[in-house]
XYZ file of C-alpha atoms in Angstrom:
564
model
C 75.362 108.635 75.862
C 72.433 109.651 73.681
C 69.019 108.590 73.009
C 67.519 108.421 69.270
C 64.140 109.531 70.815
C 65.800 113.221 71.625
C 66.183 113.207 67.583
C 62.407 112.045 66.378
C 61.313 113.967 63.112
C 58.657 116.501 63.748
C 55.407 114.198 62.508
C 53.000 112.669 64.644
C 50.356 110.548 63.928
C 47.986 113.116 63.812
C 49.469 113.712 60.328
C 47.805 110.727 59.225
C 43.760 110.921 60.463
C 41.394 113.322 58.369
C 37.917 113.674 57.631
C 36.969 112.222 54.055
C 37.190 114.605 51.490
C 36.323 113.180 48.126
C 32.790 114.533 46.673
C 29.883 111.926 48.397
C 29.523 110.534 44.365
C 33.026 110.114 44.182
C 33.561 107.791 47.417
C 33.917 103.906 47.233
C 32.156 101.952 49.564
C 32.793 98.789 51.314
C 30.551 96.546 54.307
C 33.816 95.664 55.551
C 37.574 97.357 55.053
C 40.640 94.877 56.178
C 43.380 97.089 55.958
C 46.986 94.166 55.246
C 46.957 91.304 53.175
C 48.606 88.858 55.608
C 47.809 86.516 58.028
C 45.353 88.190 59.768
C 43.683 90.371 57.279
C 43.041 87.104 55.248
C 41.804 85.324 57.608
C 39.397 87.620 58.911
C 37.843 88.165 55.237
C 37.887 84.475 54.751
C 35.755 84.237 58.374
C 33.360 87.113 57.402
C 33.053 85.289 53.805
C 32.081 82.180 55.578
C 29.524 83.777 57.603
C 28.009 85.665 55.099
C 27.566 82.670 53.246
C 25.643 81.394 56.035
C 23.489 84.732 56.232
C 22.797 85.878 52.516
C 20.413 88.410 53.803
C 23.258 90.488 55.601
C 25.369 90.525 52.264
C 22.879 92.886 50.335
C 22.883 94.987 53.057
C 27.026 95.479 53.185
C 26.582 96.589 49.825
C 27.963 95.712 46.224
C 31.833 95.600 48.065
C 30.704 93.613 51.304
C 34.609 92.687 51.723
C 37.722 94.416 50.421
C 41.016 93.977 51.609
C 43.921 96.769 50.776
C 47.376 95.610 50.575
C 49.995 98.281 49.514
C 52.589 94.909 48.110
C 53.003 94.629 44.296
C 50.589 91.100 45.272
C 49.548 89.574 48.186
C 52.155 87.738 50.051
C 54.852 90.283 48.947
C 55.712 91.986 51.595
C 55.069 89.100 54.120
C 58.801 87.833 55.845
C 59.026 85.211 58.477
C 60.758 82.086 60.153
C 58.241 80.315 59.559
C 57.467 77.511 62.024
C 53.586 77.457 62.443
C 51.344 76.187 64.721
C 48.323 74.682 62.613
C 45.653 75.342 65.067
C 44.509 78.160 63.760
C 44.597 76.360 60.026
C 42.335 73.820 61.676
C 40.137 75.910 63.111
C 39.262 78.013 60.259
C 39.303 75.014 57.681
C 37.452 72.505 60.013
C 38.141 69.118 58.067
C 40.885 70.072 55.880
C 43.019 67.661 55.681
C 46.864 69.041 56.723
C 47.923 67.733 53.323
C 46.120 70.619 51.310
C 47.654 73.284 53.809
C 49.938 75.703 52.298
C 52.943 73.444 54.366
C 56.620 72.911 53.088
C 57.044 69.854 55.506
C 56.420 69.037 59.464
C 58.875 68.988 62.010
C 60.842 65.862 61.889
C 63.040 66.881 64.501
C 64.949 69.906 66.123
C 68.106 70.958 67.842
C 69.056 74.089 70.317
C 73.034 75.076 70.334
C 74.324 77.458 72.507
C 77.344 78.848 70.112
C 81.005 79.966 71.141
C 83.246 81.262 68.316
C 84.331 77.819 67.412
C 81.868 75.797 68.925
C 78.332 74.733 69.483
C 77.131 72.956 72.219
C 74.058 71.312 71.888
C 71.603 71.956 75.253
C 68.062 71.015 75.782
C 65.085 72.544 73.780
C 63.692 74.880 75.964
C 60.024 73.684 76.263
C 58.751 76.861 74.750
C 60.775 76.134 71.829
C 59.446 72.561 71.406
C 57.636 72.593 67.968
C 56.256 69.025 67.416
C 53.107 68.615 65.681
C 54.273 71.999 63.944
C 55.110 72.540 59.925
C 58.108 74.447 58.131
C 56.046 77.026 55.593
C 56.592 80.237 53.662
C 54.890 82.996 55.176
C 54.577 84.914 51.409
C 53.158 81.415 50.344
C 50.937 81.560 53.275
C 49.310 84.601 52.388
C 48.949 83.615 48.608
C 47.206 80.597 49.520
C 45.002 82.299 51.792
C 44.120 84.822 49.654
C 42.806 82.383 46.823
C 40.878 81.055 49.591
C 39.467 84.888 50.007
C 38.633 85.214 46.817
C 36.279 81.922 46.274
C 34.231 83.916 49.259
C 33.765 86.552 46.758
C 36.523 88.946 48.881
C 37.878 91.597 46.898
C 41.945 92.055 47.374
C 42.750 95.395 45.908
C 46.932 94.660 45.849
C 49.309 97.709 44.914
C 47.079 100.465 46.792
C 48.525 101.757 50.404
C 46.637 103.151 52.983
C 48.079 106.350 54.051
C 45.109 108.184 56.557
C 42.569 106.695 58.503
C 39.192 108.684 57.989
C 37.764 109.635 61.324
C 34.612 111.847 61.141
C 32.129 112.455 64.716
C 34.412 110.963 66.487
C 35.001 107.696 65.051
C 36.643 105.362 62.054
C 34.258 105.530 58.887
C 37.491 104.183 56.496
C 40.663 105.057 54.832
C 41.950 107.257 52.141
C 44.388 105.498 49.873
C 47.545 107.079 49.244
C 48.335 109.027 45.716
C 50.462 107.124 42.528
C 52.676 108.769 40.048
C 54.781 111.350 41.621
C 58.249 112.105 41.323
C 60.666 112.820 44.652
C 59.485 116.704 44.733
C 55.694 115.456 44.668
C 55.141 116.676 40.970
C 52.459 114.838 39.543
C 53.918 112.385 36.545
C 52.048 111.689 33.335
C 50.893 108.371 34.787
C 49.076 110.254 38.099
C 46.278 108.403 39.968
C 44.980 110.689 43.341
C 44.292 108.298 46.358
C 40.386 107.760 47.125
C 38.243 107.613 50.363
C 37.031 104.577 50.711
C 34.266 104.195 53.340
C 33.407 101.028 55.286
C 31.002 99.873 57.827
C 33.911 98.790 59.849
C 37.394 98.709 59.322
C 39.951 95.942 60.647
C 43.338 96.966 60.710
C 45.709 94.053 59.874
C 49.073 95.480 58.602
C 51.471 93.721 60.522
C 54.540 94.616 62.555
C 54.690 98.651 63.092
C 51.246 99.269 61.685
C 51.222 102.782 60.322
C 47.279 103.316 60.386
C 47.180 101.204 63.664
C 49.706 103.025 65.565
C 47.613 106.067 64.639
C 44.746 104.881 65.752
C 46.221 103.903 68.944
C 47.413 107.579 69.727
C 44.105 108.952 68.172
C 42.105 106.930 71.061
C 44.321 106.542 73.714
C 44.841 102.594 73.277
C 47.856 102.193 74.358
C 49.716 101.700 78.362
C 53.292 100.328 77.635
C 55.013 101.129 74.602
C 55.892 98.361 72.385
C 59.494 96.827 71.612
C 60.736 95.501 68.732
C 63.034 92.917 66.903
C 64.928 93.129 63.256
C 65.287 89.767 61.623
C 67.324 89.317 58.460
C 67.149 86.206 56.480
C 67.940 84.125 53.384
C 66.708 81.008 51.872
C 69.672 79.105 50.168
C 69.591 76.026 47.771
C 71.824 73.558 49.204
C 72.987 70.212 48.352
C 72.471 68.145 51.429
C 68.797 67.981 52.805
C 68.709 69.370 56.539
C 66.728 67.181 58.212
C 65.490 69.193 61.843
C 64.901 72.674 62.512
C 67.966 74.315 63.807
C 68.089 77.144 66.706
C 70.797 78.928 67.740
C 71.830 81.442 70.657
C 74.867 83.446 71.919
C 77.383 84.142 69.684
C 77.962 86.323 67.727
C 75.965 88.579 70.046
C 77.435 89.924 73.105
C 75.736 88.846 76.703
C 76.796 91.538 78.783
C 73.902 93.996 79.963
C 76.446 97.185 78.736
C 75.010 95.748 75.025
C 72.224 94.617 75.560
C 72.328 92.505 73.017
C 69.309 89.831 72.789
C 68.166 87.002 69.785
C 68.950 84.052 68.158
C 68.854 82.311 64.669
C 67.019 79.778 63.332
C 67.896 77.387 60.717
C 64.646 75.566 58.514
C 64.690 72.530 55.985
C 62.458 74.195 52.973
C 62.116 70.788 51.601
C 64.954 68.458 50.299
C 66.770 71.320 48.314
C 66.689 74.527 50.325
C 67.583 76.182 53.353
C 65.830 79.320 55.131
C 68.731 81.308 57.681
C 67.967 83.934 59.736
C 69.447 86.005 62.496
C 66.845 87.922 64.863
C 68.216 90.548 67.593
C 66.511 93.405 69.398
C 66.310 96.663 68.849
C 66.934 97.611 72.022
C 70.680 97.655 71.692
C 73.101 100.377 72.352
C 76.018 99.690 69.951
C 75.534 101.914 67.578
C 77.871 99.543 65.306
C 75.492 96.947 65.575
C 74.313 95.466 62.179
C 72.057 92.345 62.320
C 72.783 92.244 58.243
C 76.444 92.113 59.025
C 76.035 89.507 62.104
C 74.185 87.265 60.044
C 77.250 87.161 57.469
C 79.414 86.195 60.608
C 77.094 84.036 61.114
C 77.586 82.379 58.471
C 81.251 81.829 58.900
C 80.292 79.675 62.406
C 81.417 75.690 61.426
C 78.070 74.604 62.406
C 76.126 77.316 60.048
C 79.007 76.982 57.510
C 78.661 73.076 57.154
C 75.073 73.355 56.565
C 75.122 76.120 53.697
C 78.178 74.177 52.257
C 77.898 74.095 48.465
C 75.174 75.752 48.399
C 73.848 79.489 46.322
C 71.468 82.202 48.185
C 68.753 82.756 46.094
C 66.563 85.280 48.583
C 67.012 87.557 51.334
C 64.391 89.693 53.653
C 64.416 91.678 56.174
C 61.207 92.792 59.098
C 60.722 93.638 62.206
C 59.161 91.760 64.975
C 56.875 93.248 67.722
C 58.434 91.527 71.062
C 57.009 93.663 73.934
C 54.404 90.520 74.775
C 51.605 91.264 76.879
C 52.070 93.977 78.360
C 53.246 95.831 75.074
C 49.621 94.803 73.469
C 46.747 97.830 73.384
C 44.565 98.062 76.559
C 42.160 97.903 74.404
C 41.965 96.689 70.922
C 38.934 97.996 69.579
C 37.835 101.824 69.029
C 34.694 103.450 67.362
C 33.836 101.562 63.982
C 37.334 99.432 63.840
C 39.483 96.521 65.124
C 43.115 96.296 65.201
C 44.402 92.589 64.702
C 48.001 90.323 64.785
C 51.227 91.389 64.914
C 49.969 95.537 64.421
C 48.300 94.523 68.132
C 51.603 92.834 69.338
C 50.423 89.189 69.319
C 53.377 87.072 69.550
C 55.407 84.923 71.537
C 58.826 85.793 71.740
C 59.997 82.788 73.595
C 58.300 80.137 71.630
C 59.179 82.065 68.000
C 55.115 81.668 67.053
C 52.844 84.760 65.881
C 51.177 83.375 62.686
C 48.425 81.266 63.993
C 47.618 84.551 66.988
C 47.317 86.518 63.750
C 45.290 83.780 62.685
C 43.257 83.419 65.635
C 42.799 87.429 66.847
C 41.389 87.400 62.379
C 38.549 85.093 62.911
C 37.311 86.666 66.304
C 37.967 90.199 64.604
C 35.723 89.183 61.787
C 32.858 87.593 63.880
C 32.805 90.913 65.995
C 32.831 92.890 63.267
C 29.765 91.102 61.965
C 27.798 91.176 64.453
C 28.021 95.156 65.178
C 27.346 95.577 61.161
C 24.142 93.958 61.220
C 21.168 95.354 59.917
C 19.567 97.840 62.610
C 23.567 97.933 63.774
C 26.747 100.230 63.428
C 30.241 99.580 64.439
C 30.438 102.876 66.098
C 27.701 102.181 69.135
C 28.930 102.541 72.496
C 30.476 99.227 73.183
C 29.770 97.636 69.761
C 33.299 96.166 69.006
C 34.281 95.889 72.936
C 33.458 91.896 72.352
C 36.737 91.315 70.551
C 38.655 92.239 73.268
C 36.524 89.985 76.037
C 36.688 87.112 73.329
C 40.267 87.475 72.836
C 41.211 87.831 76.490
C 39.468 84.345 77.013
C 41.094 82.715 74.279
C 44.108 80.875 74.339
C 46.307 83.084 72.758
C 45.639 85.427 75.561
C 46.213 82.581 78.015
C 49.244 81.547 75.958
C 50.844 85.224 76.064
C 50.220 85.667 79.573
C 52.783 82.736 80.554
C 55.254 84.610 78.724
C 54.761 87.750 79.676
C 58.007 88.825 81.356
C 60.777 86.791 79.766
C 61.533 89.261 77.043
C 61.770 92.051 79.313
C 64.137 90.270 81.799
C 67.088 90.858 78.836
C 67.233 94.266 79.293
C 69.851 92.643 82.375
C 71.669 91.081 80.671
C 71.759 86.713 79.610
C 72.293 85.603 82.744
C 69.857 87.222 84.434
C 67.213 87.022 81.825
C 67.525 83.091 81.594
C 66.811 82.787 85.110
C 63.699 84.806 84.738
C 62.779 82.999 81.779
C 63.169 79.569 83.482
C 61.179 80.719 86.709
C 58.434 81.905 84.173
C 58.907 78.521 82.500
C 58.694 76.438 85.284
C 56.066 78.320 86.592
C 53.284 78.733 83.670
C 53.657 82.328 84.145
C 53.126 83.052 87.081
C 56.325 84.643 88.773
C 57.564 86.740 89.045
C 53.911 87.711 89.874
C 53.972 91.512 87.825
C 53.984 92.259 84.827
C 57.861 93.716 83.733
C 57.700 97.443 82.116
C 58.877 98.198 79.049
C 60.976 100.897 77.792
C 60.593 102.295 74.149
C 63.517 101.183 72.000
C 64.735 104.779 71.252
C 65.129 105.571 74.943
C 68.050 103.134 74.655
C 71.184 105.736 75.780
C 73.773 104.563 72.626
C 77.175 104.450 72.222
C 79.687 104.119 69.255
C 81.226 100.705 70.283
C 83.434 98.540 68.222
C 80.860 95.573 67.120
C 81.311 96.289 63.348
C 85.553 95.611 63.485
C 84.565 91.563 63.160
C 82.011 91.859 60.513
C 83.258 89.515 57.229
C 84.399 91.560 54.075
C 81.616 90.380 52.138
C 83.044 87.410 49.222
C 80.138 86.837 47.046
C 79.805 83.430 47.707
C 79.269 82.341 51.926
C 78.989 86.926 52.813
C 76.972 89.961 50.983
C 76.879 93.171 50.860
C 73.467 95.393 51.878
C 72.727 96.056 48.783
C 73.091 92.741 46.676
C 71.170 91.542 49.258
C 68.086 94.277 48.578
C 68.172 93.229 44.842
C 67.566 89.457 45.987
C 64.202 91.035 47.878
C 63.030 91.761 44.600
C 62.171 95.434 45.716
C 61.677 97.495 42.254
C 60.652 100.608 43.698
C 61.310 103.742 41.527
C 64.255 105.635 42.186
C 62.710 109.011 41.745
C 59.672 107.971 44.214
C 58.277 110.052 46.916
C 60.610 109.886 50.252
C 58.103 107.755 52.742
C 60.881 107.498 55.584
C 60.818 110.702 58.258
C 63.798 111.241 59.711
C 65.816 114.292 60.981
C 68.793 114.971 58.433
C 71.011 116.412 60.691
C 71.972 114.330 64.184
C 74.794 113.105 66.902
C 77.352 110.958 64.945
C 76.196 108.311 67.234
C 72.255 108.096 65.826
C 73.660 108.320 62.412
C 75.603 105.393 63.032
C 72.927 103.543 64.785
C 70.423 104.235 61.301
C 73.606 103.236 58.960
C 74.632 100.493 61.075
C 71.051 99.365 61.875
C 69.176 99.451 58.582
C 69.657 96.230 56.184
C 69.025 97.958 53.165
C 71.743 100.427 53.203
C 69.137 103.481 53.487
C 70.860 105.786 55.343
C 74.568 107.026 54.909
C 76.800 109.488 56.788
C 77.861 112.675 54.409
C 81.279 112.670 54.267
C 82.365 116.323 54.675
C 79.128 117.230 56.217
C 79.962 117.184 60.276
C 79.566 120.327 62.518
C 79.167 121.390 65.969
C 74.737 120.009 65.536
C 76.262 116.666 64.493
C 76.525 115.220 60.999
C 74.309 115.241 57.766
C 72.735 111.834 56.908
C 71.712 110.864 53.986
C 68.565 108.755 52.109
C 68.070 106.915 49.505
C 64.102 105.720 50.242
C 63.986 103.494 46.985
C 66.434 101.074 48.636
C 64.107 100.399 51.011
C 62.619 96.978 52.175
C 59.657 98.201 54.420
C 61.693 96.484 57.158
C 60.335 99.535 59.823
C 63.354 99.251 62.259
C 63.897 103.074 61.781
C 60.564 103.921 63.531
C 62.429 101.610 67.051
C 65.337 104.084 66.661
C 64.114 107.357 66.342
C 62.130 107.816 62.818
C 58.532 107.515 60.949
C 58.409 104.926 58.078
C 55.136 105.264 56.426
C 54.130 103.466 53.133
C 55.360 103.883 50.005
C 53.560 104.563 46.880
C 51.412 100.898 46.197
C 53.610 97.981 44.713
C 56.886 99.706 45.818
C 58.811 97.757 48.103
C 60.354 93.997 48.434
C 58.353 91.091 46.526
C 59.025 88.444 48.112
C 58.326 84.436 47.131
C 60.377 82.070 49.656
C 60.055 84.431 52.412
């Protein structure tokens, strides 16, 4: 067997940390830097807007900029995929009073339904009480961020959309901002006629909020030694359908079409959402800890689809959008040691703050936001700097005695228990269950994705020839993402181009948007020559689990998505 970590590209993250560079007059800057227009980044420059409001004093000392959040999408809310079932706690808690009527909500949770699938058949079981959403509310993540981002700007926050952040400035030992990555050159790195040069923009503090396989944030977790267990991760694939017939619960599936025994490894589940009367949001998640190299959650999702249950639900019906992300599921023990480092904060899913066994992450984004931003605050203060000995060190204590802490710490070992296969990982999961958390008593440990010894198994024989109607193809689907980034682009995707037939196949198997293909012709005795077309990408970042380096593309390249 072989290992896609034996094949990683030669980059580190060192790569992507320098010292500013532009001339002093030339330098932009900011009180506060959020780097990610999501969930978290939002929320924590809606939270620092509030509190400045309450403290107009500290504003004119943050400067003409005292909030500016940088978020690489074409607009905010672009590049933002997810179930979503949220939790409005978090909603609550930042808009005390609100009523749940002006929330950016599609509908609450009327009912819900767990099958456990065969080929054929479903058998409806229990809901797992982790799974149990009452009291929750079917939304659009991409919505989500929209709304929260008009709610940004009325607190004066600047959102600077279309710009990436490709280095982290670190200068005496510590964060002082980000450089912004260049626009306007062609796949050789030839400056076009329509050239802009990236800029160093300086902050006070800088919160890193970009999500799922942060590129800045995973630097800056090498750079200061945050990290104790690595991090595992999840691809979901999904598509939002107009339908004909109303579904009226919130649908979650598990077993097939993935394979229980612990040779595959195999772990995930769908889901199935109402999106009001008239649509339908379907998605297949699975780990990316799998050793198939065959395996294609695209591709399973299309057999999905051919499932009675699934089928009867999507009946008559047209897909109008597709997505694809990654989800961090290491829990826990897969979160930073310590989330804070001289002059910056990391925050939400780039810290690992979700629940795999209850499917929530959005209101921990949320939550981990608003404590981020009240840190922050505090260690900017006039007299202040974010880089102090133990300046930002309260986020962690506050977060550690909040509920999301408490909430991950139940959980902590029932996505690790997998790695044995279904059996054994349900009866860790329902000890865990039973027990709030507390046995086993340890924490499991984690092994990186890409130390997952592959094989080339025979998964993708059942995949559906796509019709065009109920099954796609990879890349109809990408054009449904609404991804418009330039063919002739800069390649953002490090990978090795030569590499055992059985990594290629894992990265052509593995990656939704049909990014990498096998040369034909192009075997030898070192392997076979892969291929890569970066414009097809959808920012999806499974290629980092499996042995590669996405970093971000030129600003407003990628997916734009608007049901996601």
């Amino acid at each position: 067997m072989t290992r896609p970590a034996e094949f990683a590209p030669a980059i580190g993250s060192g790569a992507f940390i320098a010292e500013p560079t532009d001339p002093i007059d030339e330098r932009i800057e900011v009180g506060i830097c959020i780097v990610g227009g999501g969930p978290a980044g939002l929320t924590a420059a809606i939270r620092l807007g509030q509190l400045i409001h309450e403290q107009p004093e500290l504003a004119e000392s943050l400067g003409e900029i005292p909030i500016a959040v940088i978020e690489k999408g074409k607009t905010v809310g672009s590049h933002l995929l997810s179930g979503a079932v949220v939790n409005p706690r978090a909603f609550r808690e930042l808009f005390p009073g609100m009523p749940v009527s002006e929330m950016p909500f599609i509908s609450a949770v009327e009912g819900e339904a767990v099958y456990h699938l065969t080929r054929k058949r479903a058998l409806r079981i229990p809901t797992p009480p982790s799974m149990m959403n009452h009291g929750n509310y079917v939304a659009s993540v991409s919505q989500i961020g929209r709304w929260l981002a008009e709610k940004a700007e009325e607190l004066g926050v600047m959102i600077v959309p279309e710009t990436s952040a490709s280095k982290l400035l670190v200068s005496g030992g510590r964060v002082v901002g980000i450089r912004t990555g260049d626009k306007g050159r062609d796949r050789d790195g030839t400056e076009l006629g329509n050239f802009e040069p990236g800029g160093d923009i300086l902050a006070q503090a800088t919160i890193l909020a970009e999500g799922t396989l942060g590129h800045l944030s995973m630097a800056a977790v090498e750079r200061f030694h945050l990290r104790n267990e690595p991090q595992v991760w999840a691809l979901g694939v999904k598509e939002v359908w107009e339908v004909p017939q109303p579904l009226d619960r919130i649908v979650h599936t598990m077993g097939w079409p993935l394979r229980g025994g612990r040779k595959y490894r195999e772990f995930g589940g769908s889901f199935i959402y109402p999106m009001g009367r008239d649509k339908v949001s379907l998605g297949l998640v699975v780990g990316l800890d799998h050793r198939d190299a065959t395996l294609s959650v695209h591709d399973m999702l299309q057999e999905l689809k051919t499932h009675p249950l699934v089928g009867g639900m999507l009946a008559g019906g047209t897909r109008i959008a597709w997505g694809a992300k990654t989800i961090p599921e290491g829990g826990l023990q897969a979160v930073p040691e310590k989330l804070h480092f001289p002059g910056g904060l990391i925050v939400g899913d780039a810290a690992g703050l979700v629940n795999v066994p209850a499917l929530k992450g959005i209101h921990y984004a949320m939550r981990s936001g608003m404590l981020a931003a009240e840190t922050a605050l505090a260690a900017v203060q006039p007299g202040q700097t974010a880089w102090k000995p133990g300046a930002l060190a309260g986020y962690d204590e506050a977060l550690q005695s909040d509920y999301v802490w408490t909430d991950l710490k139940r959980v902590r070992n029932m996505r690790p228990a997998f790695r044995n296969g279904l059996v054994a990982g349900a009866a860790v999961s329902g000890m865990a269950t039973v027990t709030l958390g507390a046995m086993p008593p340890r924490s499991a440990s984690l092994e990186p994705d890409a130390e997952s010894d592959m094989f080339i198994g025979d998964r993708n024989r059942r995949y559906p020839t796509p019709d065009g109607e109920l099954t796609f193809d990879k890349l109809s689907s990408v054009y449904l993402s609404g991804n418009e980034t330039r063919d002739d682009a800069p390649n953002h995707i490090h990978v090795r181009h030569q590499v055992p037939r059985v990594v290629a196949e894992a990265w052509a198997n593995m990656c939704p948007a049909q990014v990498y293909e096998i040369v034909a012709g192009g075997s030898s005795a070192d392997g076979v020559d892969v291929e890569v077309t970066p414009s097809n990408c959808v920012q999806c970042g499974a290629i980092n689990a499996k042995g590669g380096r996405l970093t971000p593309p030129e600003g407003g390249d990628g997916p734009d998505y608007k049901l996601a």
